[in-house]
Short mmCIF file of C-alpha atoms in Angstrom, two decimals:
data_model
loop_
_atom_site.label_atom_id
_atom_site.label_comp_id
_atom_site.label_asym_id
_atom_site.label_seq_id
_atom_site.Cartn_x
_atom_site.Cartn_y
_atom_site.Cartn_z
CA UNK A 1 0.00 0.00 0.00
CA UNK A 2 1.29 3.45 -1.10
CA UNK A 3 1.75 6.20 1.96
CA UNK A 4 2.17 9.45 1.20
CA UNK A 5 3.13 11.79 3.63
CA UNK A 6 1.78 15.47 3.88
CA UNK A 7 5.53 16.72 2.52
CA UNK A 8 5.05 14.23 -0.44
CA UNK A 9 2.12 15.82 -1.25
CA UNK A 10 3.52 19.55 -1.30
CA UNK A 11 6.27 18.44 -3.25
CA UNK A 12 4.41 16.88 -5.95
CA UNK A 13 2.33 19.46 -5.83
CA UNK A 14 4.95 21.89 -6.68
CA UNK A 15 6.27 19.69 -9.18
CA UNK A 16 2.72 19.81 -10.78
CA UNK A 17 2.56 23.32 -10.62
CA UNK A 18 5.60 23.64 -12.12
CA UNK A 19 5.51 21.35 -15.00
CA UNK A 20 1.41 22.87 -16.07
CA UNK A 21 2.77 26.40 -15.80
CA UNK A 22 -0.60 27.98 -16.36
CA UNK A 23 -3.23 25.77 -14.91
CA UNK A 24 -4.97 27.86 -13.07
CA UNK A 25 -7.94 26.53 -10.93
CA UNK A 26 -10.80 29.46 -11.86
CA UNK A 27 -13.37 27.90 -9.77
CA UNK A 28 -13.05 25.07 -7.28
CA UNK A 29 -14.85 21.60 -8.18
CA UNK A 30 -16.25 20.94 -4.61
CA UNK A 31 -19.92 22.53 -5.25
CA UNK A 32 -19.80 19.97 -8.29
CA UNK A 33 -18.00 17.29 -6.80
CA UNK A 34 -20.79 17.10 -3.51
CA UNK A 35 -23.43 17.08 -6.06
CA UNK A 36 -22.39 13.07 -5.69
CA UNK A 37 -24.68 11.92 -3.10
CA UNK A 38 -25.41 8.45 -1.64
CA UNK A 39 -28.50 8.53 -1.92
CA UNK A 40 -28.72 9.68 -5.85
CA UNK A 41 -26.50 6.82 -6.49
CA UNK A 42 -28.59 4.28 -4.51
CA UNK A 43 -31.44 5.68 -6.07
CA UNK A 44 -30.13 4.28 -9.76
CA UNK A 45 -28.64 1.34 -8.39
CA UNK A 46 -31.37 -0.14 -6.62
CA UNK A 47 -33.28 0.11 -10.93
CA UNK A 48 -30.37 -0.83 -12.78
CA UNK A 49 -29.28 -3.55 -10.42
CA UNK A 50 -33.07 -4.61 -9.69
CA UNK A 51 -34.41 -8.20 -10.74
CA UNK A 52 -36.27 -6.75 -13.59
CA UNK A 53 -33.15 -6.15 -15.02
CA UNK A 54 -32.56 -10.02 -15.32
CA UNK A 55 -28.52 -9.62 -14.87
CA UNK A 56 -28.02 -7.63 -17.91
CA UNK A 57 -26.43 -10.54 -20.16
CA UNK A 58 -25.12 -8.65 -22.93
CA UNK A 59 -27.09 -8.76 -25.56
CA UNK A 60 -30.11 -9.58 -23.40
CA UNK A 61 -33.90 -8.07 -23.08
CA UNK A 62 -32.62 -7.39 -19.46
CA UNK A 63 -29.33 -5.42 -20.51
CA UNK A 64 -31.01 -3.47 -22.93
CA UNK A 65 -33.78 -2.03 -20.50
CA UNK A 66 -31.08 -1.19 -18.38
CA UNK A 67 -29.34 0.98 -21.39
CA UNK A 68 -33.01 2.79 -21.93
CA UNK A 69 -32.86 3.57 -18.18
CA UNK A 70 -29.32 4.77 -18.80
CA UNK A 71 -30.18 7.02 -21.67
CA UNK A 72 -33.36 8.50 -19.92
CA UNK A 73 -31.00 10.16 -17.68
CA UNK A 74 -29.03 11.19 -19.76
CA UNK A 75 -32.13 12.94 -21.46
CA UNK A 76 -33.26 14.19 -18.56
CA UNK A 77 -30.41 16.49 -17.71
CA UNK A 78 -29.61 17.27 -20.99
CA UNK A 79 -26.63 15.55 -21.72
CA UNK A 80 -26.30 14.72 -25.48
CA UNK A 81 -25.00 11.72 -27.43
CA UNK A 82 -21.84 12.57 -28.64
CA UNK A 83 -21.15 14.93 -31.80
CA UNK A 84 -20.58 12.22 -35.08
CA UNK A 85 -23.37 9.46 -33.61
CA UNK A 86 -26.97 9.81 -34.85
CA UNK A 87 -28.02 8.26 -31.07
CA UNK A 88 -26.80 7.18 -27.55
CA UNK A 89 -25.73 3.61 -28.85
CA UNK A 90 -22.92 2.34 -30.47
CA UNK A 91 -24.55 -1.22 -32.16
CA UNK A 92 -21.93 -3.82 -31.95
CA UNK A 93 -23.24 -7.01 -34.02
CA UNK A 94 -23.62 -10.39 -32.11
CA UNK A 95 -21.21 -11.64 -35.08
CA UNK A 96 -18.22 -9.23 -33.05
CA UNK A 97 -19.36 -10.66 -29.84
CA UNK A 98 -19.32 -13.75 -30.49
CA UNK A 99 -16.61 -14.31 -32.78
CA UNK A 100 -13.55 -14.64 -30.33
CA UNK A 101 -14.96 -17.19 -28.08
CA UNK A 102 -17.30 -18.78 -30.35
CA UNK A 103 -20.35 -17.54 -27.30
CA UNK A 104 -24.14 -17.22 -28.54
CA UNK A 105 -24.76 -13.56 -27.33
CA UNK A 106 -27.38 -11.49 -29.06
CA UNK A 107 -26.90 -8.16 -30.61
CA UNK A 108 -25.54 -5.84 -28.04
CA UNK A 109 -24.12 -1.78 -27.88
CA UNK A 110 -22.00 0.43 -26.05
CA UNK A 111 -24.22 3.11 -24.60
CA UNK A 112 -22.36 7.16 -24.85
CA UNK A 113 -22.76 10.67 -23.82
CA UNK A 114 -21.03 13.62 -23.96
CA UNK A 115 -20.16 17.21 -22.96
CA UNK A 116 -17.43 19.22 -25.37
CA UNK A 117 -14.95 21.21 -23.94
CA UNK A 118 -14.96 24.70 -23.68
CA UNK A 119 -11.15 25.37 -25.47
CA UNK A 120 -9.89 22.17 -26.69
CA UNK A 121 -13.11 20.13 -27.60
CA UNK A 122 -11.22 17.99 -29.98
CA UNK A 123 -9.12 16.37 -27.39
CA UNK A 124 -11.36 13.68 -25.48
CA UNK A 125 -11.17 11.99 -22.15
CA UNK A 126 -12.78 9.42 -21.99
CA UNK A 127 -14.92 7.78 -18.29
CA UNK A 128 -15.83 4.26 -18.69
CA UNK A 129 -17.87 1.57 -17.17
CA UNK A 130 -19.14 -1.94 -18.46
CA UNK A 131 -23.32 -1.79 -17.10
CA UNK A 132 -23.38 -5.69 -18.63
CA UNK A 133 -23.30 -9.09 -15.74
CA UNK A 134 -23.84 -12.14 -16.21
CA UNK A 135 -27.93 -12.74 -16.35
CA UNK A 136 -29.40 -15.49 -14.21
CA UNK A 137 -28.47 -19.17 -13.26
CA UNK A 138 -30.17 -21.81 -12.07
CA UNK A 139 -33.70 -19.26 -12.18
CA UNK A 140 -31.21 -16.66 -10.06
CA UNK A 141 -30.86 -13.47 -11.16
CA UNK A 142 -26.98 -12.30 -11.20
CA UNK A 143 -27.43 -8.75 -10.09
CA UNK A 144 -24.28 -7.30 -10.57
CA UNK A 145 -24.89 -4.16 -7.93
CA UNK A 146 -21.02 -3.96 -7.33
CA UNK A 147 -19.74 -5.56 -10.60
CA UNK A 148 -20.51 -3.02 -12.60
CA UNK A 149 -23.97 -1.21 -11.38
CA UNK A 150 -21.50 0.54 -8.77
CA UNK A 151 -19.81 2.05 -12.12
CA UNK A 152 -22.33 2.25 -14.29
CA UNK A 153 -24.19 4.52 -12.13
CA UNK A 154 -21.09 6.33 -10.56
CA UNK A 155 -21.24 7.86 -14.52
CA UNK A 156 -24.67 9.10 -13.99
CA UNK A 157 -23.58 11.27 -11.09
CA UNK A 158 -20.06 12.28 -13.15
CA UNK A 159 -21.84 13.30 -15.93
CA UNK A 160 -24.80 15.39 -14.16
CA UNK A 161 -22.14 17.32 -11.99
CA UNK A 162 -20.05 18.15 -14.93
CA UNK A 163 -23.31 19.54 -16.76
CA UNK A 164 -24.14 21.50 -13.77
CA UNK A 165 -21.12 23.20 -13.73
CA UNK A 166 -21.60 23.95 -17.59
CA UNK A 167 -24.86 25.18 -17.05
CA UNK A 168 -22.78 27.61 -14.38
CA UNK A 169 -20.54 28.21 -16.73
CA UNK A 170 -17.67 26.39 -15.70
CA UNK A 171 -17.79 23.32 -18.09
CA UNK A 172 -14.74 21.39 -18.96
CA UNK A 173 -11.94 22.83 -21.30
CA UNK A 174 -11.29 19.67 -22.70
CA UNK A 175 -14.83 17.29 -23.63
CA UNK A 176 -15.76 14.10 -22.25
CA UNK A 177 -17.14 11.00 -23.72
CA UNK A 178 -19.11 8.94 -20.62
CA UNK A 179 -19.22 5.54 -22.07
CA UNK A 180 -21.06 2.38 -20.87
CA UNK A 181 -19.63 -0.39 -22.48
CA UNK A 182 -21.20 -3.93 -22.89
CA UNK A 183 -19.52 -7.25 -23.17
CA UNK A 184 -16.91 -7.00 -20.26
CA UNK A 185 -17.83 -10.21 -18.68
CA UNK A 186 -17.49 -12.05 -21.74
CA UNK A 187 -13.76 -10.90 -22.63
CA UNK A 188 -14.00 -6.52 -22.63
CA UNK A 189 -15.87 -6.83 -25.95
CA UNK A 190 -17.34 -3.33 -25.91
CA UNK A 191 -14.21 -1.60 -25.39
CA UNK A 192 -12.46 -3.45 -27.57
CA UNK A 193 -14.88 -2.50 -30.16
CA UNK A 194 -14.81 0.90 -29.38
CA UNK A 195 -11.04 0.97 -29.40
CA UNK A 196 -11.34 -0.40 -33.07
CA UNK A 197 -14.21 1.60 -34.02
CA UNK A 198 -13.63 5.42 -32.02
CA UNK A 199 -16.00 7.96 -32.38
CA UNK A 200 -13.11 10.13 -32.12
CA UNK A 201 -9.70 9.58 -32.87
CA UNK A 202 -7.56 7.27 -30.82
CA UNK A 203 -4.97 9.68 -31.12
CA UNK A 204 -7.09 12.62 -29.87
CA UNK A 205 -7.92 10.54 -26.24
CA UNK A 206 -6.17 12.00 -23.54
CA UNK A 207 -6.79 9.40 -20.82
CA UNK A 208 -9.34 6.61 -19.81
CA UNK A 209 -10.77 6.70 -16.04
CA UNK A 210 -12.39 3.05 -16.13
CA UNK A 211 -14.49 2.27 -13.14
CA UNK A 212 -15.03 -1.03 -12.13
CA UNK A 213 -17.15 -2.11 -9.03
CA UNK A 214 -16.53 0.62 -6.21
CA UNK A 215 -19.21 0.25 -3.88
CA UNK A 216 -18.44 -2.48 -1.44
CA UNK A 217 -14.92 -3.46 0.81
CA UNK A 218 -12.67 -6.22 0.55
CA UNK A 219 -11.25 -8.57 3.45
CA UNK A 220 -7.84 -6.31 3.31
CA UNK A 221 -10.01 -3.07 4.45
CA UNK A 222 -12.16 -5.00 7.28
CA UNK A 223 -11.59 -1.67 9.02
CA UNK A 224 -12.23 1.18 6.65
CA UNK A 225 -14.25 1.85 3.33
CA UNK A 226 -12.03 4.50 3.05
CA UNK A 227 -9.85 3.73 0.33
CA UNK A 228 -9.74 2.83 -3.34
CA UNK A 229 -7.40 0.31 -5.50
CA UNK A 230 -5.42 2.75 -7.94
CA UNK A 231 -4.53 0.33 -11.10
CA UNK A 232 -2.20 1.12 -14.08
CA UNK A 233 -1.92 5.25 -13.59
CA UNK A 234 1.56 5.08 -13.87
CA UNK A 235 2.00 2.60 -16.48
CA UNK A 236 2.27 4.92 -19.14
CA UNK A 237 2.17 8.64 -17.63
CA UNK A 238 3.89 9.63 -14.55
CA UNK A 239 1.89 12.73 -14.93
CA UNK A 240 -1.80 10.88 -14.82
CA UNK A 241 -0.80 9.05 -11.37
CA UNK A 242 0.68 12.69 -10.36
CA UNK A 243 -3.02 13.89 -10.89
CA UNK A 244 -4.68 10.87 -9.86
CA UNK A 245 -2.44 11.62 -6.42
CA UNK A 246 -3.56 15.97 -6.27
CA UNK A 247 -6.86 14.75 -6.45
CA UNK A 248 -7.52 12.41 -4.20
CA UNK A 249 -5.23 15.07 -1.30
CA UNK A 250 -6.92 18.09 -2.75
CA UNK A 251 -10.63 16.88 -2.45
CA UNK A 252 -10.64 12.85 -1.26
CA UNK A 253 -8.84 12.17 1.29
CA UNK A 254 -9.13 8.60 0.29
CA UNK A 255 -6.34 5.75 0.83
CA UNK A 256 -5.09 5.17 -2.17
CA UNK A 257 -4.07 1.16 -2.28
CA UNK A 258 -1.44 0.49 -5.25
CA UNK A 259 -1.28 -3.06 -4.27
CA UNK A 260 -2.48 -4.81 -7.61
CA UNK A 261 -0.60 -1.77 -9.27
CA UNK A 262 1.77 -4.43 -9.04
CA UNK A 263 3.04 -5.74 -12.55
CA UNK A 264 4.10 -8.96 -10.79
CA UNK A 265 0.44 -8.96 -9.20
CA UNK A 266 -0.98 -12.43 -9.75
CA UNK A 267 -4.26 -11.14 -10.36
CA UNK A 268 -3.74 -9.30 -13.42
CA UNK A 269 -6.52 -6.82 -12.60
CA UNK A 270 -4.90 -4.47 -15.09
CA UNK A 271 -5.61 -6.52 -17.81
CA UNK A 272 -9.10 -7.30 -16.68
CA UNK A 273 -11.26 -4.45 -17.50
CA UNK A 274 -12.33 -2.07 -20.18
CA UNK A 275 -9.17 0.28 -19.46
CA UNK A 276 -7.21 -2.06 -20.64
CA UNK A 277 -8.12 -1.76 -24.25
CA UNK A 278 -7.60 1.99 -24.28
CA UNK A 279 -4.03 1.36 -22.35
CA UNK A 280 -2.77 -1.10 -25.35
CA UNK A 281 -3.28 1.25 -27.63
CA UNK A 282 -1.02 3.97 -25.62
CA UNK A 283 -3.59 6.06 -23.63
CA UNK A 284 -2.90 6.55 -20.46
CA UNK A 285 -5.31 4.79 -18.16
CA UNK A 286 -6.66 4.20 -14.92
CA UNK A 287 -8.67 1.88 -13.01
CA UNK A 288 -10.43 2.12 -9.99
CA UNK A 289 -11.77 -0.77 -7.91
CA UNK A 290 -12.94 -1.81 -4.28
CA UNK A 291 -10.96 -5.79 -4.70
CA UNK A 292 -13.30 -8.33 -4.62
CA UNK A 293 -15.44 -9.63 -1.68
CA UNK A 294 -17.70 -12.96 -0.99
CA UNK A 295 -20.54 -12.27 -3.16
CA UNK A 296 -18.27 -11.68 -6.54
CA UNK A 297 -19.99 -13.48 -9.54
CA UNK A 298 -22.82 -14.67 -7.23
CA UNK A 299 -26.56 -13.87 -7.42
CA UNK A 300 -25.97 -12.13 -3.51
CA UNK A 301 -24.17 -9.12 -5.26
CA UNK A 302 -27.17 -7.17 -4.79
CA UNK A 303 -28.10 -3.60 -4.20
CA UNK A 304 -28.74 -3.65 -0.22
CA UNK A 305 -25.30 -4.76 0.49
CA UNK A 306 -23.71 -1.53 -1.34
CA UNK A 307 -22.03 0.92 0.46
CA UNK A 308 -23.10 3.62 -0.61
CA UNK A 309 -21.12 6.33 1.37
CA UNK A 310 -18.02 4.38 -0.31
CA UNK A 311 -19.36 4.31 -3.46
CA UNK A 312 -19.87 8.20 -3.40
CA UNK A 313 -16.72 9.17 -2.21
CA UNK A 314 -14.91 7.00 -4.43
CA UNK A 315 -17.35 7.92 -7.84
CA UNK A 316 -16.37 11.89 -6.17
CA UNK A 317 -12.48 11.18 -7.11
CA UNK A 318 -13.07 9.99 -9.94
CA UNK A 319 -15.07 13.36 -10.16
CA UNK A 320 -11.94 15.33 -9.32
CA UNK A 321 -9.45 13.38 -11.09
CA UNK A 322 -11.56 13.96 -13.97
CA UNK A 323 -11.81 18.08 -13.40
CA UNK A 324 -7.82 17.93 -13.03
CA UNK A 325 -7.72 16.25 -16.38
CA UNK A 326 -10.50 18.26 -18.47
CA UNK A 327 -9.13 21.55 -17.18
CA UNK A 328 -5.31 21.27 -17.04
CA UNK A 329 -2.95 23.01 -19.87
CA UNK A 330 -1.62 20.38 -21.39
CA UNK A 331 -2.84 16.01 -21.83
CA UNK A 332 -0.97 13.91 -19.85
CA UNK A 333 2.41 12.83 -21.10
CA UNK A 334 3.31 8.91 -22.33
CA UNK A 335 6.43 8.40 -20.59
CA UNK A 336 6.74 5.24 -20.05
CA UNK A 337 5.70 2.05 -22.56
#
């Protein structure tokens, strides 16, 4: 586990403030950032992980009135699909799905929305989170509240406090593409797809903040929900985990855990979700994640055992992380392959 000490912090803040010589914070995020509430957030989890949702197999009847939900929020506070799409989806064909593992999943899509930047709208950072699971088995339904309705709906709450602070005049100088992927569980099919089919160009992404089941605690943090696993910041850009770091001691306040930062990590987390195939293709990335707990891949992941003071604070650094990134000078730099 990383500790950083409060002289750490000053120094890479300098070093920060040094190397973005003018980033200048206008207007603090906090208003925006505490617009993330617990109870908003349990409010779409309890619908988009409910048992009407069926698990939200890709592909499936269940999955896809989950996306309508999605996009109905989206409409309601007047966040757009993205400039270049004719709607919210992005169809990927069962055919794509299916083709790698030789699987029988129905027609599926990526579900996007999106607020340009201010100054540099060409330049895109992309938030990510996969809203597919794994259905039902054995006439159980395979809710998937923490893995990835935690996510998923963490991106609601992103996306509305950005817009509010565009409506306030204070929206992001770079834009941002939310995007709901499908077809994690069945080998990151959605971002995959995306990553071979951008809306925008690869090239023009400055980072991915993939969020992946933050709403519960693992055995390791018996004692505190206060944390979060940073993944793969620094794999590429010293200057994303830089940010990733003045965010979280700026606004957070949350222990950051590098443990399965670990290349040597037997897990592999870094290679398990959607970042991953925005990081093979040399855009900085980063992926947040509680660890896992007893009711992974079981039908008891289910909306009552969220917590959903976790889940907020950890869907408000991803918040801030995001404002660092949208508003600094210059994209984070690939330093490292």
């Amino acid at each position: 586990m990383k500790k950083i000490a409060l002289l750490s912090i000053l120094v890479i803040l300098n070093i920060s403030c040094s190397s973005q010589k003018n980033y200048t914070e206008t207007v603090s995020p906090l208003k925006y950032l505490n617009t993330i509430t617990a109870e908003d957030l349990k409010t779409h989890l309890y619908i988009v992980a409910a048992d009407s949702m069926e698990g939200r197999e890709t592909g499936s009847v269940g999955q896809k009135k989950a996306g309508v939900y999605l996009i109905n929020q989206y409409k309601k506070n007047n966040i757009p699909f993205p400039k270049g799409a004719t709607t919210y989806y992005q169809p990927i064909p069962a055919s794509y799905l299916n083709k790698k593992y030789g699987e029988k999943l129905g027609d599926s899509e990526n579900i996007w929305a999106f607020i340009e930047g201010s100054e540099k709208p060409n330049e895109i950072l992309v938030i990510s989170a996969h809203y597919d699971h794994v259905g039902t088995k054995d006439n159980e339904v395979y809710n998937g509240a923490d893995d990835d309705g935690s996510g998923t709906v963490a991106l609601l709450e992103i996306a509305q406090a950005f817009e509010i602070a565009k409506k306030e005049g204070h929206g992001p100088k770079r834009s941002i593409l939310f995007l709901h992927v499908t077809g994690e569980e069945h080998g990151l099919h959605g971002s995959r797809f995306y990553s071979e089919n951008p809306l925008f160009p690869i090239a023009n992404t400055i980072t991915d903040i993939n969020i992946d089941m933050i709403g519960r605690r693992d055995e390791a943090h018996a004692a505190s929900n206060n944390y979060v696993y940073v993944i793969g910041a620094n794999r590429l850009s010293t200057d994303l985990d830089n940010i990733c770091t003045i965010a979280n001691a700026k606004y957070t306040h949350l222990d950051l855990d590098y443990k399965y930062n670990d290349p040597k990590d037997p897990n592999r987390f870094y290679e398990r979700s959607d970042h991953y195939n925005f990081a093979k293709n040399g855009i900085p990335s980063v992926f947040l994640f509680n660890g896992v707990h007893a009711d992974y891949h079981k039908a008891t992941d289910s909306a009552d055992k969220i917590e959903y003071d976790a889940l907020a604070k950890r869907a408000q650094f991803a918040f801030a992380t995001a404002w660092e990134l949208a508003n600094r000078l210059e994209r984070p730099v690939v330093d490292k392959k």
